[in-house]
PDB file of C-alpha atoms in Angstrom:
ATOM      1  CA  MET A   1       0.000   0.000   0.000  1.00 69.00           C
ATOM      2  CA  ARG A   2       1.271   3.480  -0.843  1.00 89.00           C
ATOM      3  CA  ARG A   3       2.026   5.789   2.035  1.00 94.00           C
ATOM      4  CA  TYR A   4      -0.894   7.669   3.525  1.00 97.00           C
ATOM      5  CA  GLY A   5       0.660  11.056   2.808  1.00 96.00           C
ATOM      6  CA  LEU A   6       0.935  10.269  -0.901  1.00 95.00           C
ATOM      7  CA  ARG A   7      -2.637   9.017  -1.137  1.00 96.00           C
ATOM      8  CA  LEU A   8      -3.886  12.052   0.761  1.00 97.00           C
ATOM      9  CA  ALA A   9      -1.966  14.476  -1.437  1.00 96.00           C
ATOM     10  CA  GLN A  10      -3.468  12.949  -4.564  1.00 96.00           C
ATOM     11  CA  ALA A  11      -6.994  13.007  -3.134  1.00 97.00           C
ATOM     12  CA  MET A  12      -6.656  16.640  -1.992  1.00 97.00           C
ATOM     13  CA  GLU A  13      -5.346  17.673  -5.399  1.00 96.00           C
ATOM     14  CA  GLN A  14      -8.427  16.180  -7.028  1.00 97.00           C
ATOM     15  CA  LEU A  15     -11.134  17.060  -4.511  1.00 98.00           C
ATOM     16  CA  GLY A  16      -9.918  19.919  -2.313  1.00 97.00           C
ATOM     17  CA  ASN A  17      -9.228  20.444   1.369  1.00 96.00           C
ATOM     18  CA  VAL A  18     -12.443  19.502   3.172  1.00 97.00           C
ATOM     19  CA  CYS A  19     -12.884  16.599   5.583  1.00 98.00           C
ATOM     20  CA  VAL A  20     -16.467  15.717   6.501  1.00 98.00           C
ATOM     21  CA  GLY A  21     -17.153  14.320   9.940  1.00 98.00           C
ATOM     22  CA  ILE A  22     -19.631  11.493  10.408  1.00 98.00           C
ATOM     23  CA  ASP A  23     -20.994  12.270  13.877  1.00 98.00           C
ATOM     24  CA  PRO A  24     -24.253  10.364  14.391  1.00 98.00           C
ATOM     25  CA  HIS A  25     -25.216  11.738  17.780  1.00 96.00           C
ATOM     26  CA  SER A  26     -28.841  11.763  18.828  1.00 97.00           C
ATOM     27  CA  SER A  27     -29.597  15.370  17.887  1.00 97.00           C
ATOM     28  CA  GLN A  28     -28.299  14.853  14.344  1.00 97.00           C
ATOM     29  CA  LEU A  29     -30.369  11.710  13.912  1.00 98.00           C
ATOM     30  CA  ALA A  30     -33.443  13.569  15.151  1.00 98.00           C
ATOM     31  CA  ALA A  31     -32.787  16.435  12.736  1.00 97.00           C
ATOM     32  CA  TRP A  32     -32.982  13.915   9.899  1.00 98.00           C
ATOM     33  CA  GLY A  33     -36.186  12.391  11.294  1.00 98.00           C
ATOM     34  CA  LEU A  34     -34.360   9.232  12.322  1.00 98.00           C
ATOM     35  CA  ASP A  35     -34.736   7.256  15.523  1.00 98.00           C
ATOM     36  CA  ASP A  36     -31.800   7.101  17.902  1.00 98.00           C
ATOM     37  CA  ASN A  37     -31.174   3.412  17.308  1.00 98.00           C
ATOM     38  CA  LEU A  38     -29.046   1.123  15.163  1.00 98.00           C
ATOM     39  CA  GLN A  39     -31.113   1.657  12.044  1.00 98.00           C
ATOM     40  CA  GLY A  40     -30.925   5.416  12.445  1.00 98.00           C
ATOM     41  CA  LEU A  41     -27.178   5.134  13.024  1.00 98.00           C
ATOM     42  CA  ARG A  42     -26.712   3.050   9.879  1.00 98.00           C
ATOM     43  CA  THR A  43     -28.941   5.192   7.665  1.00 98.00           C
ATOM     44  CA  PHE A  44     -27.355   8.476   8.738  1.00 98.00           C
ATOM     45  CA  SER A  45     -23.798   7.250   8.339  1.00 98.00           C
ATOM     46  CA  LEU A  46     -24.146   5.401   5.053  1.00 98.00           C
ATOM     47  CA  THR A  47     -26.112   8.278   3.520  1.00 98.00           C
ATOM     48  CA  LEU A  48     -23.201  10.596   4.293  1.00 98.00           C
ATOM     49  CA  VAL A  49     -20.774   8.109   2.739  1.00 98.00           C
ATOM     50  CA  GLU A  50     -22.902   7.928  -0.412  1.00 98.00           C
ATOM     51  CA  ALA A  51     -23.182  11.712  -0.599  1.00 98.00           C
ATOM     52  CA  MET A  52     -19.496  12.478   0.003  1.00 98.00           C
ATOM     53  CA  ALA A  53     -18.040   9.937  -2.435  1.00 98.00           C
ATOM     54  CA  GLY A  54     -16.355  11.913  -5.200  1.00 98.00           C
ATOM     55  CA  GLN A  55     -17.101  15.224  -3.445  1.00 98.00           C
ATOM     56  CA  VAL A  56     -14.433  15.413  -0.714  1.00 98.00           C
ATOM     57  CA  PRO A  57     -11.149  13.552  -0.197  1.00 98.00           C
ATOM     58  CA  VAL A  58     -11.677  12.390   3.392  1.00 98.00           C
ATOM     59  CA  VAL A  59     -14.399  11.553   5.882  1.00 98.00           C
ATOM     60  CA  LYS A  60     -13.923  11.292   9.645  1.00 98.00           C
ATOM     61  CA  PRO A  61     -16.215   8.923  11.558  1.00 98.00           C
ATOM     62  CA  GLN A  62     -16.320   9.725  15.271  1.00 98.00           C
ATOM     63  CA  SER A  63     -15.982   6.380  17.003  1.00 98.00           C
ATOM     64  CA  ALA A  64     -17.731   7.462  20.212  1.00 98.00           C
ATOM     65  CA  PHE A  65     -21.118   7.832  18.525  1.00 98.00           C
ATOM     66  CA  PHE A  66     -20.912   4.232  17.317  1.00 98.00           C
ATOM     67  CA  GLU A  67     -19.467   2.842  20.546  1.00 98.00           C
ATOM     68  CA  ARG A  68     -22.449   4.145  22.513  1.00 98.00           C
ATOM     69  CA  PHE A  69     -24.519   1.335  20.947  1.00 98.00           C
ATOM     70  CA  GLY A  70     -22.092  -1.341  22.115  1.00 98.00           C
ATOM     71  CA  SER A  71     -20.898  -4.172  19.897  1.00 98.00           C
ATOM     72  CA  ARG A  72     -23.729  -3.668  17.408  1.00 98.00           C
ATOM     73  CA  GLY A  73     -22.702  -0.043  16.975  1.00 98.00           C
ATOM     74  CA  ILE A  74     -19.116  -1.131  16.346  1.00 98.00           C
ATOM     75  CA  GLN A  75     -20.454  -3.486  13.666  1.00 98.00           C
ATOM     76  CA  VAL A  76     -22.099  -0.502  11.971  1.00 98.00           C
ATOM     77  CA  LEU A  77     -18.786   1.369  12.156  1.00 98.00           C
ATOM     78  CA  GLU A  78     -17.143  -1.585  10.402  1.00 98.00           C
ATOM     79  CA  GLU A  79     -19.821  -1.328   7.686  1.00 98.00           C
ATOM     80  CA  VAL A  80     -19.172   2.395   7.326  1.00 98.00           C
ATOM     81  CA  LEU A  81     -15.418   1.938   6.996  1.00 98.00           C
ATOM     82  CA  ALA A  82     -15.942  -0.799   4.399  1.00 98.00           C
ATOM     83  CA  ALA A  83     -18.377   1.422   2.468  1.00 98.00           C
ATOM     84  CA  CYS A  84     -15.804   4.227   2.463  1.00 98.00           C
ATOM     85  CA  ARG A  85     -13.160   1.911   1.030  1.00 98.00           C
ATOM     86  CA  GLU A  86     -15.593   0.781  -1.655  1.00 98.00           C
ATOM     87  CA  ALA A  87     -16.464   4.410  -2.462  1.00 98.00           C
ATOM     88  CA  GLY A  88     -12.827   5.497  -2.682  1.00 98.00           C
ATOM     89  CA  LEU A  89     -13.052   7.787   0.338  1.00 98.00           C
ATOM     90  CA  LEU A  90     -10.074   8.086   2.652  1.00 98.00           C
ATOM     91  CA  THR A  91     -10.982   7.700   6.327  1.00 98.00           C
ATOM     92  CA  ILE A  92      -9.666   9.303   9.479  1.00 98.00           C
ATOM     93  CA  LEU A  93     -11.156   7.375  12.376  1.00 98.00           C
ATOM     94  CA  ASP A  94     -11.504   9.783  15.287  1.00 98.00           C
ATOM     95  CA  VAL A  95     -10.661   7.624  18.303  1.00 98.00           C
ATOM     96  CA  LYS A  96      -8.202   9.871  20.205  1.00 98.00           C
ATOM     97  CA  ARG A  97      -6.568   6.878  21.863  1.00 97.00           C
ATOM     98  CA  GLY A  98      -3.570   7.387  24.122  1.00 96.00           C
ATOM     99  CA  ASP A  99      -1.933   4.714  26.264  1.00 97.00           C
ATOM    100  CA  ILE A 100       1.367   2.946  26.886  1.00 97.00           C
ATOM    101  CA  GLY A 101       3.165  -0.240  25.933  1.00 97.00           C
ATOM    102  CA  SER A 102       1.145  -3.288  24.989  1.00 98.00           C
ATOM    103  CA  THR A 103      -2.134  -1.383  25.414  1.00 98.00           C
ATOM    104  CA  MET A 104      -1.113   1.185  22.811  1.00 98.00           C
ATOM    105  CA  ALA A 105      -0.020  -1.709  20.600  1.00 98.00           C
ATOM    106  CA  GLY A 106      -3.481  -3.242  21.008  1.00 98.00           C
ATOM    107  CA  TYR A 107      -5.186  -0.046  19.910  1.00 98.00           C
ATOM    108  CA  ALA A 108      -2.810   0.152  16.954  1.00 98.00           C
ATOM    109  CA  GLN A 109      -3.653  -3.403  15.894  1.00 98.00           C
ATOM    110  CA  ALA A 110      -7.366  -2.626  16.104  1.00 98.00           C
ATOM    111  CA  TYR A 111      -7.257   0.402  13.816  1.00 98.00           C
ATOM    112  CA  LEU A 112      -4.056   0.190  11.765  1.00 98.00           C
ATOM    113  CA  SER A 113      -3.650  -3.497  10.915  1.00 97.00           C
ATOM    114  CA  ALA A 114      -4.393  -4.170   7.269  1.00 92.00           C
ATOM    115  CA  ASP A 115      -6.707  -7.106   8.047  1.00 94.00           C
ATOM    116  CA  SER A 116      -8.689  -5.478  10.881  1.00 97.00           C
ATOM    117  CA  PRO A 117     -12.406  -4.819  10.204  1.00 97.00           C
ATOM    118  CA  LEU A 118     -11.897  -1.483  11.993  1.00 98.00           C
ATOM    119  CA  ALA A 119      -8.907  -0.483   9.869  1.00 98.00           C
ATOM    120  CA  ALA A 120      -8.933   3.145   8.721  1.00 98.00           C
ATOM    121  CA  ASP A 121      -6.522   5.096   6.550  1.00 98.00           C
ATOM    122  CA  ALA A 122      -5.569   7.206   9.580  1.00 98.00           C
ATOM    123  CA  ILE A 123      -6.522   7.671  13.221  1.00 98.00           C
ATOM    124  CA  THR A 124      -6.335  10.416  15.823  1.00 98.00           C
ATOM    125  CA  LEU A 125      -4.146   9.874  18.891  1.00 98.00           C
ATOM    126  CA  SER A 126      -3.512  11.750  22.131  1.00 98.00           C
ATOM    127  CA  PRO A 127       0.204  12.248  22.945  1.00 98.00           C
ATOM    128  CA  TYR A 128      -0.301  13.472  26.497  1.00 95.00           C
ATOM    129  CA  LEU A 129       1.201  10.391  28.114  1.00 96.00           C
ATOM    130  CA  GLY A 130       4.345  11.462  26.284  1.00 96.00           C
ATOM    131  CA  TYR A 131       4.943  11.444  22.544  1.00 97.00           C
ATOM    132  CA  GLY A 132       7.107   8.344  22.920  1.00 97.00           C
ATOM    133  CA  SER A 133       4.071   6.388  24.146  1.00 98.00           C
ATOM    134  CA  LEU A 134       2.709   6.535  20.586  1.00 98.00           C
ATOM    135  CA  ALA A 135       5.624   4.461  19.237  1.00 98.00           C
ATOM    136  CA  PRO A 136       3.654   1.201  18.720  1.00 98.00           C
ATOM    137  CA  ALA A 137       1.042   3.031  16.651  1.00 98.00           C
ATOM    138  CA  LEU A 138       3.617   5.068  14.725  1.00 98.00           C
ATOM    139  CA  GLU A 139       5.556   1.920  13.862  1.00 97.00           C
ATOM    140  CA  LEU A 140       2.511  -0.060  12.730  1.00 98.00           C
ATOM    141  CA  ALA A 141       1.206   2.906  10.737  1.00 97.00           C
ATOM    142  CA  GLN A 142       4.506   3.151   8.885  1.00 96.00           C
ATOM    143  CA  ALA A 143       4.547  -0.592   8.196  1.00 96.00           C
ATOM    144  CA  ASN A 144       1.020  -0.543   6.761  1.00 97.00           C
ATOM    145  CA  GLY A 145       0.983   2.774   4.907  1.00 96.00           C
ATOM    146  CA  LYS A 146      -1.366   4.405   7.416  1.00 98.00           C
ATOM    147  CA  GLY A 147      -1.538   7.896   8.887  1.00 98.00           C
ATOM    148  CA  ILE A 148      -1.569   9.330  12.401  1.00 98.00           C
ATOM    149  CA  TYR A 149      -3.030  12.658  13.568  1.00 98.00           C
ATOM    150  CA  VAL A 150      -1.607  13.796  16.890  1.00 98.00           C
ATOM    151  CA  LEU A 151      -3.590  16.187  19.079  1.00 98.00           C
ATOM    152  CA  ALA A 152      -1.594  19.425  19.273  1.00 98.00           C
ATOM    153  CA  LEU A 153      -3.751  22.530  19.801  1.00 97.00           C
ATOM    154  CA  THR A 154      -7.358  21.637  20.492  1.00 95.00           C
ATOM    155  CA  SER A 155     -10.249  24.068  20.699  1.00 87.00           C
ATOM    156  CA  ASN A 156     -11.743  22.899  24.003  1.00 90.00           C
ATOM    157  CA  PRO A 157     -11.323  25.563  26.719  1.00 87.00           C
ATOM    158  CA  GLU A 158      -9.507  23.166  29.062  1.00 94.00           C
ATOM    159  CA  GLY A 159      -6.827  22.301  26.519  1.00 93.00           C
ATOM    160  CA  PHE A 160      -4.605  25.287  27.233  1.00 91.00           C
ATOM    161  CA  GLN A 161      -3.841  24.008  30.755  1.00 93.00           C
ATOM    162  CA  VAL A 162      -1.618  21.328  29.243  1.00 95.00           C
ATOM    163  CA  GLN A 163      -0.978  22.390  25.662  1.00 95.00           C
ATOM    164  CA  HIS A 164       0.148  25.961  26.429  1.00 95.00           C
ATOM    165  CA  ALA A 165       2.261  24.988  29.443  1.00 95.00           C
ATOM    166  CA  GLN A 166       6.038  25.116  29.213  1.00 94.00           C
ATOM    167  CA  SER A 167       7.729  21.794  28.546  1.00 92.00           C
ATOM    168  CA  ILE A 168      11.111  20.708  29.846  1.00 88.00           C
ATOM    169  CA  ASN A 169      12.589  21.953  26.552  1.00 85.00           C
ATOM    170  CA  GLY A 170      11.469  25.501  27.286  1.00 92.00           C
ATOM    171  CA  LYS A 171       8.850  25.475  24.541  1.00 94.00           C
ATOM    172  CA  SER A 172       5.128  25.030  24.994  1.00 97.00           C
ATOM    173  CA  VAL A 173       3.964  21.432  25.258  1.00 97.00           C
ATOM    174  CA  ALA A 174       2.065  21.865  21.977  1.00 97.00           C
ATOM    175  CA  ALA A 175       5.176  23.155  20.196  1.00 97.00           C
ATOM    176  CA  ASP A 176       7.200  20.254  21.577  1.00 97.00           C
ATOM    177  CA  ILE A 177       4.628  17.723  20.352  1.00 97.00           C
ATOM    178  CA  ILE A 178       4.666  19.325  16.888  1.00 98.00           C
ATOM    179  CA  SER A 179       8.456  19.215  16.809  1.00 97.00           C
ATOM    180  CA  GLN A 180       8.520  15.523  17.694  1.00 97.00           C
ATOM    181  CA  ALA A 181       5.859  14.748  15.084  1.00 98.00           C
ATOM    182  CA  GLU A 182       8.010  16.469  12.469  1.00 97.00           C
ATOM    183  CA  GLN A 183      11.024  14.440  13.562  1.00 96.00           C
ATOM    184  CA  THR A 184       8.984  11.289  12.878  1.00 97.00           C
ATOM    185  CA  ASN A 185       8.120  12.576   9.409  1.00 96.00           C
ATOM    186  CA  LYS A 186      11.764  13.410   8.661  1.00 93.00           C
ATOM    187  CA  ALA A 187      12.779   9.898   9.669  1.00 90.00           C
ATOM    188  CA  GLY A 188      10.342   8.477   7.111  1.00 76.00           C
ATOM    189  CA  SER A 189      10.814   7.987   3.395  1.00 60.00           C
ATOM    190  CA  ASP A 190       9.809  10.094   0.377  1.00 60.00           C
ATOM    191  CA  GLN A 191      11.021  13.427   1.682  1.00 59.00           C
ATOM    192  CA  GLY A 192       9.368  16.405   0.032  1.00 62.00           C
ATOM    193  CA  HIS A 193       5.885  14.902   0.160  1.00 80.00           C
ATOM    194  CA  ILE A 194       3.180  15.253   2.798  1.00 93.00           C
ATOM    195  CA  GLY A 195       4.299  13.338   5.872  1.00 96.00           C
ATOM    196  CA  ASP A 196       2.279  10.461   7.281  1.00 97.00           C
ATOM    197  CA  VAL A 197       2.123  12.013  10.761  1.00 98.00           C
ATOM    198  CA  GLY A 198      -0.248  14.960  10.961  1.00 98.00           C
ATOM    199  CA  LEU A 199      -1.610  17.240  13.640  1.00 98.00           C
ATOM    200  CA  VAL A 200      -4.997  18.160  15.049  1.00 98.00           C
ATOM    201  CA  VAL A 201      -5.226  21.943  15.423  1.00 98.00           C
ATOM    202  CA  GLY A 202      -8.623  23.516  15.999  1.00 96.00           C
ATOM    203  CA  ALA A 203      -9.801  26.117  13.505  1.00 96.00           C
ATOM    204  CA  THR A 204     -11.220  28.048  16.479  1.00 94.00           C
ATOM    205  CA  THR A 205      -7.883  28.404  18.317  1.00 95.00           C
ATOM    206  CA  GLY A 206      -7.363  31.934  16.999  1.00 94.00           C
ATOM    207  CA  ASN A 207      -3.903  33.378  17.640  1.00 95.00           C
ATOM    208  CA  ALA A 208      -2.811  30.617  20.032  1.00 96.00           C
ATOM    209  CA  ALA A 209      -0.230  29.175  17.625  1.00 96.00           C
ATOM    210  CA  LYS A 210       1.293  32.582  16.919  1.00 95.00           C
ATOM    211  CA  ASP A 211       1.347  33.444  20.615  1.00 95.00           C
ATOM    212  CA  LEU A 212       3.201  30.199  21.321  1.00 96.00           C
ATOM    213  CA  GLY A 213       5.713  30.809  18.544  1.00 95.00           C
ATOM    214  CA  ILE A 214       4.552  27.860  16.442  1.00 97.00           C
ATOM    215  CA  ASP A 215       5.498  28.041  12.758  1.00 96.00           C
ATOM    216  CA  PHE A 216       3.496  25.579  10.667  1.00 97.00           C
ATOM    217  CA  SER A 217       5.642  26.236   7.603  1.00 95.00           C
ATOM    218  CA  VAL A 218       8.319  23.939   9.044  1.00 95.00           C
ATOM    219  CA  PHE A 219       5.864  21.069   9.550  1.00 96.00           C
ATOM    220  CA  SER A 220       5.605  18.655   6.606  1.00 96.00           C
ATOM    221  CA  GLY A 221       2.525  16.672   7.598  1.00 97.00           C
ATOM    222  CA  SER A 222      -1.113  17.484   6.987  1.00 98.00           C
ATOM    223  CA  VAL A 223      -3.210  19.221   9.634  1.00 98.00           C
ATOM    224  CA  LEU A 224      -6.740  18.227  10.574  1.00 98.00           C
ATOM    225  CA  SER A 225      -8.499  21.414  11.629  1.00 97.00           C
ATOM    226  CA  PRO A 226     -11.998  20.919  13.110  1.00 96.00           C
ATOM    227  CA  GLY A 227     -14.429  23.749  13.698  1.00 91.00           C
ATOM    228  CA  ILE A 228     -15.521  24.974  10.264  1.00 88.00           C
ATOM    229  CA  GLY A 229     -19.232  25.699  10.093  1.00 80.00           C
ATOM    230  CA  ALA A 230     -21.373  25.045  13.158  1.00 73.00           C
ATOM    231  CA  GLN A 231     -18.522  25.733  15.611  1.00 79.00           C
ATOM    232  CA  GLY A 232     -18.063  29.191  14.116  1.00 84.00           C
ATOM    233  CA  ALA A 233     -14.754  28.987  12.241  1.00 88.00           C
ATOM    234  CA  THR A 234     -14.431  30.043   8.610  1.00 90.00           C
ATOM    235  CA  PRO A 235     -11.867  29.429   5.845  1.00 90.00           C
ATOM    236  CA  ALA A 236     -10.461  32.854   6.719  1.00 91.00           C
ATOM    237  CA  ASP A 237      -9.593  31.470  10.169  1.00 94.00           C
ATOM    238  CA  ILE A 238      -7.686  28.646   8.485  1.00 94.00           C
ATOM    239  CA  GLN A 239      -5.665  31.197   6.543  1.00 93.00           C
ATOM    240  CA  ASN A 240      -5.035  33.273   9.678  1.00 94.00           C
ATOM    241  CA  ILE A 241      -3.738  30.289  11.651  1.00 96.00           C
ATOM    242  CA  PHE A 242      -1.757  28.458   8.975  1.00 96.00           C
ATOM    243  CA  GLY A 243      -0.843  31.130   6.421  1.00 93.00           C
ATOM    244  CA  LYS A 244       1.130  29.712   3.491  1.00 91.00           C
ATOM    245  CA  SER A 245       0.801  26.220   4.967  1.00 93.00           C
ATOM    246  CA  SER A 246      -2.988  26.221   4.467  1.00 94.00           C
ATOM    247  CA  PHE A 247      -2.671  23.959   1.424  1.00 93.00           C
ATOM    248  CA  ARG A 248      -1.792  21.077   3.769  1.00 95.00           C
ATOM    249  CA  VAL A 249      -4.832  21.679   6.005  1.00 97.00           C
ATOM    250  CA  LEU A 250      -7.932  19.513   6.004  1.00 97.00           C
ATOM    251  CA  ALA A 251     -10.743  21.784   7.148  1.00 96.00           C
ATOM    252  CA  SER A 252     -13.046  19.478   9.074  1.00 96.00           C
ATOM    253  CA  THR A 253     -16.782  20.063   9.341  1.00 96.00           C
ATOM    254  CA  SER A 254     -19.557  17.808  10.611  1.00 95.00           C
ATOM    255  CA  ARG A 255     -22.798  19.658  11.316  1.00 95.00           C
ATOM    256  CA  GLY A 256     -21.851  22.167   8.622  1.00 93.00           C
ATOM    257  CA  ILE A 257     -22.616  19.383   6.148  1.00 96.00           C
ATOM    258  CA  SER A 258     -25.047  17.064   7.922  1.00 97.00           C
ATOM    259  CA  SER A 259     -27.426  19.937   8.750  1.00 96.00           C
ATOM    260  CA  ALA A 260     -28.159  20.115   5.013  1.00 97.00           C
ATOM    261  CA  GLY A 261     -29.460  16.524   5.010  1.00 97.00           C
ATOM    262  CA  PRO A 262     -30.991  14.087   4.701  1.00 98.00           C
ATOM    263  CA  LYS A 263     -31.220  14.499   0.900  1.00 98.00           C
ATOM    264  CA  VAL A 264     -28.036  13.349  -0.824  1.00 98.00           C
ATOM    265  CA  SER A 265     -28.174  16.211  -3.310  1.00 98.00           C
ATOM    266  CA  SER A 266     -28.414  18.796  -0.527  1.00 98.00           C
ATOM    267  CA  LEU A 267     -25.479  17.236   1.332  1.00 98.00           C
ATOM    268  CA  GLN A 268     -23.419  17.327  -1.848  1.00 98.00           C
ATOM    269  CA  ALA A 269     -24.316  20.974  -2.468  1.00 98.00           C
ATOM    270  CA  ALA A 270     -23.190  21.874   1.058  1.00 97.00           C
ATOM    271  CA  ALA A 271     -19.894  20.049   0.544  1.00 97.00           C
ATOM    272  CA  ARG A 272     -19.291  21.817  -2.763  1.00 97.00           C
ATOM    273  CA  GLN A 273     -19.941  25.189  -1.152  1.00 95.00           C
ATOM    274  CA  ILE A 274     -17.411  24.673   1.648  1.00 94.00           C
ATOM    275  CA  THR A 275     -14.871  23.212  -0.789  1.00 96.00           C
ATOM    276  CA  GLU A 276     -15.215  26.307  -2.979  1.00 95.00           C
ATOM    277  CA  GLN A 277     -14.824  28.577   0.043  1.00 93.00           C
ATOM    278  CA  MET A 278     -11.631  26.757   0.983  1.00 92.00           C
ATOM    279  CA  SER A 279     -10.264  27.012  -2.557  1.00 91.00           C
ATOM    280  CA  ASP A 280     -10.845  30.785  -2.448  1.00 87.00           C
ATOM    281  CA  ILE A 281      -8.156  31.192   0.207  1.00 80.00           C
ATOM    282  CA  PHE A 282      -5.562  29.844  -2.230  1.00 74.00           C
ATOM    283  CA  ARG A 283      -6.630  32.290  -4.939  1.00 70.00           C
ATOM    284  CA  ASN A 284      -6.445  35.368  -2.710  1.00 65.00           C
TER     285      ASN A 284
END
């Protein structure tokens, strides 16, 4: 399998810089007139897969909203991931796992092994047990051509307590995490392309990166940036945060798309609108 960064770069070149979240929480199901049960979960999720195929490069299922239904919800998540593969959509499974040793290895096997029914093209991970704790996932991702997105600057109000704090290297913890992620990318192959290790940086974090002295132009991976649409961020915020590095950013939106449903054509129109808005920042 080709490296994740190469596959992502090709998909973004063809379809733009938007990632659509699949977040089947109860309020979204109700907005579509669906019951908050397995059938509603399946209908909502697979409709989004159908609508986004050929419209955006990546979708991001949020594992928590499937897990809440227990093993049967996980089975639906497996169906969704399989449908994405069939539709040619790259997947970032939003699991935000973070652990140590054999436990981290277990999570990696669940989501990054080629033969796992829960395998995605990339997953989100939390590095706040130490970046080195991610080693089992980083190693398996590299072996299987998968991607990793490491939480760096998140938009939740509590995040600054850890992410903005000074690390033992004298930089902020967030800056240190970003530096270590870039070291992993530099140690990989195919230099000059998008790295397989990316970051999660909220589109609603404002000037936090600038205030912390973070320069995204020296980071070679892609950046998953949630918050476009319902959370209040705009493509202009992407440009403000990332500047000339915006071309490597996946602007992530969930309700900004799903609120246009349940008609497939309406979902596709919403995706095209946000994709066009993102492309405008490269023309200006």
